[in-house]
mmCIF file of C-alpha atoms in Angstrom:
data_model
loop_
_atom_site.group_PDB
_atom_site.id
_atom_site.type_symbol
_atom_site.label_atom_id
_atom_site.label_comp_id
_atom_site.label_asym_id
_atom_site.label_seq_id
_atom_site.Cartn_x
_atom_site.Cartn_y
_atom_site.Cartn_z
ATOM 1 C CA MET A 64 0.851 -68.757 -29.758
ATOM 2 C CA ASN A 65 4.567 -69.341 -30.237
ATOM 3 C CA LYS A 66 5.761 -70.360 -26.779
ATOM 4 C CA ASN A 67 9.314 -69.553 -27.816
ATOM 5 C CA ASN A 68 8.314 -65.895 -28.031
ATOM 6 C CA SER A 69 8.514 -64.984 -24.368
ATOM 7 C CA LEU A 70 7.233 -61.449 -24.887
ATOM 8 C CA GLU A 71 4.057 -62.705 -26.526
ATOM 9 C CA VAL A 72 3.543 -65.173 -23.701
ATOM 10 C CA ILE A 73 3.900 -62.506 -21.014
ATOM 11 C CA GLU A 74 1.688 -60.059 -22.906
ATOM 12 C CA ASP A 75 -1.020 -62.697 -23.126
ATOM 13 C CA CYS A 76 -0.477 -63.591 -19.491
ATOM 14 C CA THR A 77 -0.873 -59.994 -18.254
ATOM 15 C CA THR A 78 -4.078 -59.661 -20.282
ATOM 16 C CA TYR A 79 -5.340 -62.893 -18.762
ATOM 17 C CA ILE A 80 -4.525 -61.616 -15.261
ATOM 18 C CA LYS A 81 -6.394 -58.329 -15.866
ATOM 19 C CA ASN A 82 -9.464 -60.250 -16.979
ATOM 20 C CA HIS A 83 -9.408 -62.712 -14.057
ATOM 21 C CA LEU A 84 -8.538 -60.615 -11.019
ATOM 22 C CA GLN A 85 -11.409 -62.130 -9.047
ATOM 23 C CA ASP A 86 -10.126 -65.654 -9.645
ATOM 24 C CA THR A 87 -7.493 -67.502 -7.653
ATOM 25 C CA LEU A 88 -4.241 -66.653 -9.421
ATOM 26 C CA THR A 89 -0.907 -68.206 -8.536
ATOM 27 C CA ALA A 90 2.458 -68.107 -10.255
ATOM 28 C CA GLU A 91 2.449 -71.891 -10.434
ATOM 29 C CA ALA A 92 -0.962 -72.036 -12.127
ATOM 30 C CA LEU A 93 0.039 -69.342 -14.609
ATOM 31 C CA ALA A 94 3.292 -71.135 -15.417
ATOM 32 C CA SER A 95 1.347 -74.336 -16.061
ATOM 33 C CA ARG A 96 -1.160 -72.491 -18.238
ATOM 34 C CA TYR A 97 1.629 -71.330 -20.550
ATOM 35 C CA GLY A 98 3.632 -74.543 -20.488
ATOM 36 C CA TYR A 99 6.612 -73.206 -18.521
ATOM 37 C CA SER A 100 8.364 -74.486 -15.467
ATOM 38 C CA LEU A 101 7.720 -72.272 -12.450
ATOM 39 C CA TYR A 102 11.367 -71.164 -12.410
ATOM 40 C CA HIS A 103 11.517 -70.100 -16.055
ATOM 41 C CA PHE A 104 8.082 -68.488 -15.979
ATOM 42 C CA CYS A 105 8.933 -66.365 -12.918
ATOM 43 C CA HIS A 106 12.310 -65.442 -14.374
ATOM 44 C CA ILE A 107 10.852 -64.333 -17.698
ATOM 45 C CA PHE A 108 7.962 -62.473 -16.034
ATOM 46 C CA LYS A 109 10.400 -60.588 -13.805
ATOM 47 C CA ILE A 110 12.516 -59.576 -16.796
ATOM 48 C CA CYS A 111 9.529 -58.451 -18.873
ATOM 49 C CA CYS A 112 7.475 -56.748 -16.153
ATOM 50 C CA ASP A 113 10.205 -55.732 -13.698
ATOM 51 C CA MET A 114 8.330 -57.427 -10.855
ATOM 52 C CA SER A 115 7.173 -60.868 -9.763
ATOM 53 C CA PRO A 116 3.827 -62.289 -10.942
ATOM 54 C CA GLY A 117 2.508 -62.049 -7.389
ATOM 55 C CA LYS A 118 3.352 -58.360 -7.068
ATOM 56 C CA TYR A 119 1.878 -57.621 -10.480
ATOM 57 C CA ILE A 120 -1.378 -59.313 -9.503
ATOM 58 C CA ARG A 121 -1.463 -57.564 -6.142
ATOM 59 C CA LEU A 122 -0.910 -54.107 -7.671
ATOM 60 C CA LEU A 123 -3.656 -54.598 -10.252
ATOM 61 C CA ARG A 124 -6.057 -55.757 -7.563
ATOM 62 C CA LEU A 125 -5.219 -52.810 -5.325
ATOM 63 C CA GLU A 126 -5.641 -50.299 -8.149
ATOM 64 C CA LYS A 127 -9.003 -51.826 -9.053
ATOM 65 C CA ALA A 128 -10.018 -51.781 -5.384
ATOM 66 C CA LYS A 129 -9.116 -48.083 -5.155
ATOM 67 C CA LYS A 130 -11.444 -47.297 -8.056
ATOM 68 C CA ASP A 131 -14.225 -49.404 -6.536
ATOM 69 C CA ILE A 132 -13.876 -47.631 -3.177
ATOM 70 C CA LEU A 133 -14.105 -44.206 -4.791
ATOM 71 C CA SER A 134 -17.148 -45.320 -6.784
ATOM 72 C CA GLY A 135 -19.013 -45.985 -3.523
ATOM 73 C CA MET A 136 -18.310 -49.661 -2.819
ATOM 74 C CA SER A 137 -17.557 -50.501 0.791
ATOM 75 C CA ILE A 138 -13.903 -51.045 1.646
ATOM 76 C CA THR A 139 -14.535 -54.610 2.768
ATOM 77 C CA GLN A 140 -16.463 -55.478 -0.404
ATOM 78 C CA ALA A 141 -13.804 -53.862 -2.599
ATOM 79 C CA GLY A 142 -11.214 -56.138 -1.026
ATOM 80 C CA PHE A 143 -13.285 -59.290 -1.477
ATOM 81 C CA ASP A 144 -14.291 -58.406 -5.045
ATOM 82 C CA ASN A 145 -10.672 -57.978 -6.032
ATOM 83 C CA GLY A 146 -9.255 -61.276 -4.890
ATOM 84 C CA PHE A 147 -8.364 -60.603 -1.240
ATOM 85 C CA GLU A 148 -9.588 -63.447 0.951
ATOM 86 C CA THR A 149 -9.845 -61.453 4.184
ATOM 87 C CA SER A 150 -10.459 -57.805 5.056
ATOM 88 C CA SER A 151 -7.347 -57.796 7.240
ATOM 89 C CA GLY A 152 -5.243 -59.109 4.353
ATOM 90 C CA PHE A 153 -6.600 -56.371 2.097
ATOM 91 C CA SER A 154 -5.968 -53.688 4.733
ATOM 92 C CA LYS A 155 -2.409 -54.860 5.276
ATOM 93 C CA ALA A 156 -1.652 -54.962 1.538
ATOM 94 C CA PHE A 157 -3.215 -51.538 0.977
ATOM 95 C CA ARG A 158 -1.234 -49.841 3.744
ATOM 96 C CA LYS A 159 1.997 -51.546 2.708
ATOM 97 C CA GLU A 160 1.640 -50.346 -0.883
ATOM 98 C CA TYR A 161 0.287 -46.835 -0.354
ATOM 99 C CA GLY A 162 1.428 -45.919 3.144
ATOM 100 C CA ILE A 163 -2.089 -45.153 4.374
ATOM 101 C CA SER A 164 -5.190 -47.180 5.159
ATOM 102 C CA ALA A 165 -7.999 -47.586 2.643
ATOM 103 C CA ARG A 166 -10.213 -45.508 4.940
ATOM 104 C CA GLU A 167 -7.650 -42.691 5.024
ATOM 105 C CA TYR A 168 -7.368 -42.889 1.243
ATOM 106 C CA LEU A 169 -11.139 -42.560 0.885
ATOM 107 C CA LYS A 170 -11.221 -39.608 3.287
ATOM 108 C CA GLN A 171 -8.426 -37.784 1.461
ATOM 109 C CA ASN A 172 -10.068 -38.267 -1.911
ATOM 110 C CA LYS A 173 -13.487 -37.269 -0.650
ATOM 111 C CA GLU A 174 -11.892 -34.051 0.631
ATOM 112 C CA SER A 175 -10.207 -33.545 -2.741
ATOM 113 C CA GLU A 176 -13.477 -34.321 -4.468
ATOM 114 C CA VAL A 177 -15.189 -31.564 -2.507
ATOM 115 C CA LEU A 178 -12.221 -29.295 -3.197
ATOM 116 C CA ILE A 179 -12.433 -29.761 -6.933
ATOM 117 C CA MET A 180 -16.176 -29.633 -7.400
ATOM 118 C CA LEU A 181 -15.117 -26.796 -9.615
ATOM 119 C CA HIS A 182 -17.340 -24.132 -11.074
ATOM 120 C CA VAL A 183 -16.742 -24.127 -14.827
ATOM 121 C CA GLU A 184 -17.366 -21.333 -17.322
ATOM 122 C CA ILE A 185 -16.573 -21.133 -21.017
ATOM 123 C CA LYS A 186 -15.038 -17.761 -21.856
ATOM 124 C CA THR A 187 -13.642 -16.160 -24.990
ATOM 125 C CA LEU A 188 -10.345 -14.374 -24.343
ATOM 126 C CA GLN A 189 -8.396 -11.862 -26.350
ATOM 127 C CA SER A 190 -4.660 -12.492 -26.610
ATOM 128 C CA GLN A 191 -2.841 -11.351 -23.478
ATOM 129 C CA THR A 192 0.724 -10.522 -22.523
ATOM 130 C CA ALA A 193 2.372 -11.754 -19.337
ATOM 131 C CA LEU A 194 5.681 -10.555 -17.924
ATOM 132 C CA GLY A 195 7.628 -12.450 -15.292
ATOM 133 C CA TYR A 196 10.293 -14.993 -14.445
ATOM 134 C CA GLU A 197 11.029 -18.276 -16.178
ATOM 135 C CA ILE A 198 12.633 -21.235 -14.409
ATOM 136 C CA PRO A 199 14.043 -24.288 -16.281
ATOM 137 C CA GLY A 200 12.114 -27.455 -15.504
ATOM 138 C CA GLU A 201 15.206 -29.291 -14.249
ATOM 139 C CA TYR A 202 16.073 -26.399 -11.914
ATOM 140 C CA ASP A 203 16.371 -27.590 -8.305
ATOM 141 C CA SER A 204 13.527 -25.525 -6.935
ATOM 142 C CA ASP A 205 10.030 -25.900 -5.622
ATOM 143 C CA TYR A 206 8.611 -23.391 -8.114
ATOM 144 C CA SER A 207 7.302 -26.276 -10.171
ATOM 145 C CA LYS A 208 5.380 -27.483 -7.111
ATOM 146 C CA SER A 209 4.287 -24.081 -5.884
ATOM 147 C CA GLY A 210 3.417 -21.312 -8.296
ATOM 148 C CA ALA A 211 3.196 -17.580 -8.717
ATOM 149 C CA TYR A 212 0.648 -16.999 -6.000
ATOM 150 C CA TRP A 213 2.913 -18.054 -3.133
ATOM 151 C CA ASN A 214 6.446 -17.392 -4.363
ATOM 152 C CA HIS A 215 6.797 -14.286 -2.138
ATOM 153 C CA ILE A 216 7.681 -12.057 -5.084
ATOM 154 C CA ASN A 217 5.817 -8.761 -5.005
ATOM 155 C CA PHE A 218 5.162 -8.015 -8.661
ATOM 156 C CA LYS A 219 3.315 -4.866 -7.641
ATOM 157 C CA GLU A 220 6.712 -3.212 -7.157
ATOM 158 C CA TYR A 221 7.268 -3.128 -10.921
ATOM 159 C CA PRO A 222 6.052 -0.149 -13.005
ATOM 160 C CA ALA A 223 4.612 -2.500 -15.625
ATOM 161 C CA TYR A 224 2.221 -4.011 -13.062
ATOM 162 C CA PRO A 225 -1.338 -2.840 -13.890
ATOM 163 C CA GLU A 226 -3.327 -0.871 -11.351
ATOM 164 C CA GLY A 227 -6.664 -2.498 -12.115
ATOM 165 C CA ILE A 228 -5.551 -5.924 -10.874
ATOM 166 C CA HIS A 229 -9.164 -7.141 -10.781
ATOM 167 C CA ASP A 230 -9.130 -7.148 -14.570
ATOM 168 C CA TYR A 231 -5.727 -8.784 -14.819
ATOM 169 C CA GLY A 232 -4.046 -11.155 -12.370
ATOM 170 C CA GLU A 233 -0.868 -13.080 -11.746
ATOM 171 C CA VAL A 234 -0.266 -16.212 -13.782
ATOM 172 C CA GLY A 235 1.646 -19.470 -13.687
ATOM 173 C CA LEU A 236 2.176 -21.751 -16.666
ATOM 174 C CA TRP A 237 4.495 -24.325 -18.225
ATOM 175 C CA THR A 238 6.114 -23.397 -21.502
ATOM 176 C CA HIS A 239 9.006 -23.972 -23.949
ATOM 177 C CA PRO A 240 9.320 -27.784 -23.996
ATOM 178 C CA ASP A 241 12.801 -29.005 -24.872
ATOM 179 C CA HIS A 242 12.784 -30.906 -28.183
ATOM 180 C CA ILE A 243 15.041 -33.656 -26.851
ATOM 181 C CA SER A 244 14.255 -34.120 -23.155
ATOM 182 C CA GLY A 245 10.700 -32.794 -23.095
ATOM 183 C CA GLU A 246 11.561 -30.681 -20.042
ATOM 184 C CA LEU A 247 9.339 -27.620 -19.643
ATOM 185 C CA HIS A 248 10.084 -24.198 -18.198
ATOM 186 C CA TYR A 249 7.858 -22.788 -15.453
ATOM 187 C CA PHE A 250 6.802 -19.176 -15.973
ATOM 188 C CA PHE A 251 5.253 -17.018 -13.273
ATOM 189 C CA GLY A 252 4.373 -13.377 -13.626
ATOM 190 C CA PHE A 253 1.502 -10.977 -14.250
ATOM 191 C CA LEU A 254 -0.801 -9.982 -17.076
ATOM 192 C CA THR A 255 -0.242 -6.492 -18.420
ATOM 193 C CA ASP A 256 -0.800 -4.167 -21.375
ATOM 194 C CA SER A 257 2.649 -2.653 -20.893
ATOM 195 C CA THR A 258 5.308 -3.081 -23.561
ATOM 196 C CA GLU A 259 8.075 -2.384 -21.031
ATOM 197 C CA ILE A 260 9.963 -5.535 -20.020
ATOM 198 C CA PRO A 261 11.824 -5.162 -16.678
ATOM 199 C CA ASP A 262 15.409 -6.440 -16.523
ATOM 200 C CA GLY A 263 15.566 -10.206 -16.064
ATOM 201 C CA PHE A 264 11.929 -10.686 -17.060
ATOM 202 C CA HIS A 265 10.523 -12.801 -19.873
ATOM 203 C CA LYS A 266 7.446 -12.149 -21.963
ATOM 204 C CA VAL A 267 4.822 -14.786 -22.749
ATOM 205 C CA GLU A 268 1.972 -14.276 -25.183
ATOM 206 C CA ILE A 269 -1.182 -16.141 -24.144
ATOM 207 C CA PRO A 270 -3.184 -16.911 -27.309
ATOM 208 C CA ALA A 271 -6.717 -15.684 -27.870
ATOM 209 C CA GLY A 272 -9.479 -18.244 -27.998
ATOM 210 C CA ARG A 273 -12.131 -20.033 -25.993
ATOM 211 C CA TYR A 274 -11.188 -21.309 -22.573
ATOM 212 C CA ALA A 275 -12.867 -23.492 -19.993
ATOM 213 C CA VAL A 276 -12.263 -21.671 -16.720
ATOM 214 C CA PHE A 277 -12.269 -23.629 -13.441
ATOM 215 C CA THR A 278 -12.454 -21.808 -10.113
ATOM 216 C CA ILE A 279 -10.233 -22.877 -7.209
ATOM 217 C CA LYS A 280 -11.496 -21.425 -3.938
ATOM 218 C CA SER A 281 -9.254 -19.851 -1.314
ATOM 219 C CA GLN A 282 -7.397 -22.307 0.922
ATOM 220 C CA GLU A 283 -6.054 -22.020 4.466
ATOM 221 C CA THR A 284 -2.361 -22.134 3.579
ATOM 222 C CA PRO A 285 -0.157 -21.742 0.476
ATOM 223 C CA GLU A 286 0.643 -25.471 0.701
ATOM 224 C CA LYS A 287 -3.052 -26.368 0.564
ATOM 225 C CA MET A 288 -3.505 -23.966 -2.314
ATOM 226 C CA ALA A 289 -0.681 -25.735 -4.160
ATOM 227 C CA ASP A 290 -2.403 -29.077 -3.544
ATOM 228 C CA ALA A 291 -5.709 -27.636 -4.733
ATOM 229 C CA ILE A 292 -4.122 -26.402 -7.965
ATOM 230 C CA ARG A 293 -2.520 -29.779 -8.660
ATOM 231 C CA ASP A 294 -5.726 -31.644 -7.805
ATOM 232 C CA GLY A 295 -7.622 -29.240 -10.016
ATOM 233 C CA TRP A 296 -5.431 -29.850 -13.060
ATOM 234 C CA ARG A 297 -5.557 -33.591 -12.430
ATOM 235 C CA TYR A 298 -9.359 -33.393 -12.359
ATOM 236 C CA VAL A 299 -9.446 -31.321 -15.559
ATOM 237 C CA PHE A 300 -7.324 -33.748 -17.572
ATOM 238 C CA THR A 301 -8.360 -37.105 -16.114
ATOM 239 C CA GLU A 302 -12.061 -36.523 -15.468
ATOM 240 C CA TRP A 303 -13.586 -33.400 -16.983
ATOM 241 C CA LEU A 304 -12.047 -33.789 -20.444
ATOM 242 C CA CYS A 305 -12.668 -37.549 -20.470
ATOM 243 C CA THR A 306 -16.414 -37.105 -19.951
ATOM 244 C CA GLN A 307 -16.890 -34.087 -22.218
ATOM 245 C CA LYS A 308 -19.397 -34.304 -25.062
ATOM 246 C CA GLU A 309 -19.180 -30.653 -26.112
ATOM 247 C CA TYR A 310 -15.510 -29.657 -25.941
ATOM 248 C CA LYS A 311 -12.017 -30.975 -26.468
ATOM 249 C CA ILE A 312 -8.647 -29.399 -25.789
ATOM 250 C CA SER A 313 -7.430 -26.856 -28.332
ATOM 251 C CA HIS A 314 -3.783 -27.202 -29.234
ATOM 252 C CA GLN A 315 -3.714 -23.592 -30.397
ATOM 253 C CA GLY A 316 -4.171 -22.267 -26.869
ATOM 254 C CA MET A 317 -2.179 -22.420 -23.644
ATOM 255 C CA CYS A 318 -3.016 -23.907 -20.256
ATOM 256 C CA PHE A 319 -2.398 -21.453 -17.439
ATOM 257 C CA GLU A 320 -3.346 -20.522 -13.897
ATOM 258 C CA CYS A 321 -4.536 -17.041 -13.023
ATOM 259 C CA TYR A 322 -4.447 -15.791 -9.420
ATOM 260 C CA GLN A 323 -6.775 -12.988 -8.391
ATOM 261 C CA GLY A 324 -7.006 -12.156 -4.727
ATOM 262 C CA GLU A 325 -7.299 -15.376 -2.753
ATOM 263 C CA GLU A 326 -8.864 -17.409 -5.545
ATOM 264 C CA ALA A 327 -7.243 -19.082 -8.525
ATOM 265 C CA TYR A 328 -8.580 -19.980 -11.947
ATOM 266 C CA LEU A 329 -7.428 -22.749 -14.256
ATOM 267 C CA TYR A 330 -7.669 -21.875 -17.949
ATOM 268 C CA LEU A 331 -7.952 -24.751 -20.423
ATOM 269 C CA PRO A 332 -8.101 -23.884 -24.158
ATOM 270 C CA VAL A 333 -11.035 -25.669 -25.814
ATOM 271 C CA ILE A 334 -12.804 -26.055 -29.131
ATOM 272 C CA ASP A 335 -16.142 -27.654 -29.973
ATOM 273 C CA LEU A 336 -16.288 -31.379 -30.617
#
């Protein structure tokens, strides 16, 4: 390795750290390993990684410990296995970084895990039309955090709203990404067969295709429902899709939420692997 190429040195160093999290790692030992003085090593590391070597090591260990805790390892063992010499030191570092204790973190995620033990069905949908409002992604609003179900707009007041709501539903989805910034618009409205577009409304065509449909059960408050929706989408993209052996996401479809009564459904377009 060319030690004059600082970026290569730091890239190798971070890989070494990731592979030796259980070992005793100090900035001084790492500097010596790469033939740098402690001062220059720490300076270069800070510039390249935007944090000190010690903080980088601590964050990696904490993130690994979080995964171990959720996999069933005891909190104490997770701390020891990830380079923390005492349980109190691990607890202090965990709370300082995340604002809650490791036990509270486990409890919250176990509750979320129960929340998103989602029932999944694969359905074939015809193309559908939705009418509603569209809010720019950079708009200073909580629509992007909330959704159609709890925005206090009564779509039933509009003539285009279908009577047989059981067969339709209100929807929320992200659409129209900006080509430069990547900002999305948030659309919320209702599914309808009507061709009439009320003043100020937008129309979105939801493509036909196969969809994996995940059920989100009713929650106590709109805020908890919002959390359940976000946790549900996180589960879909970071867990369900990652472990799938039958389906993958279809880029011809559209991800959307459908609200019927007190339950919500997440629609993910899929095709066979």
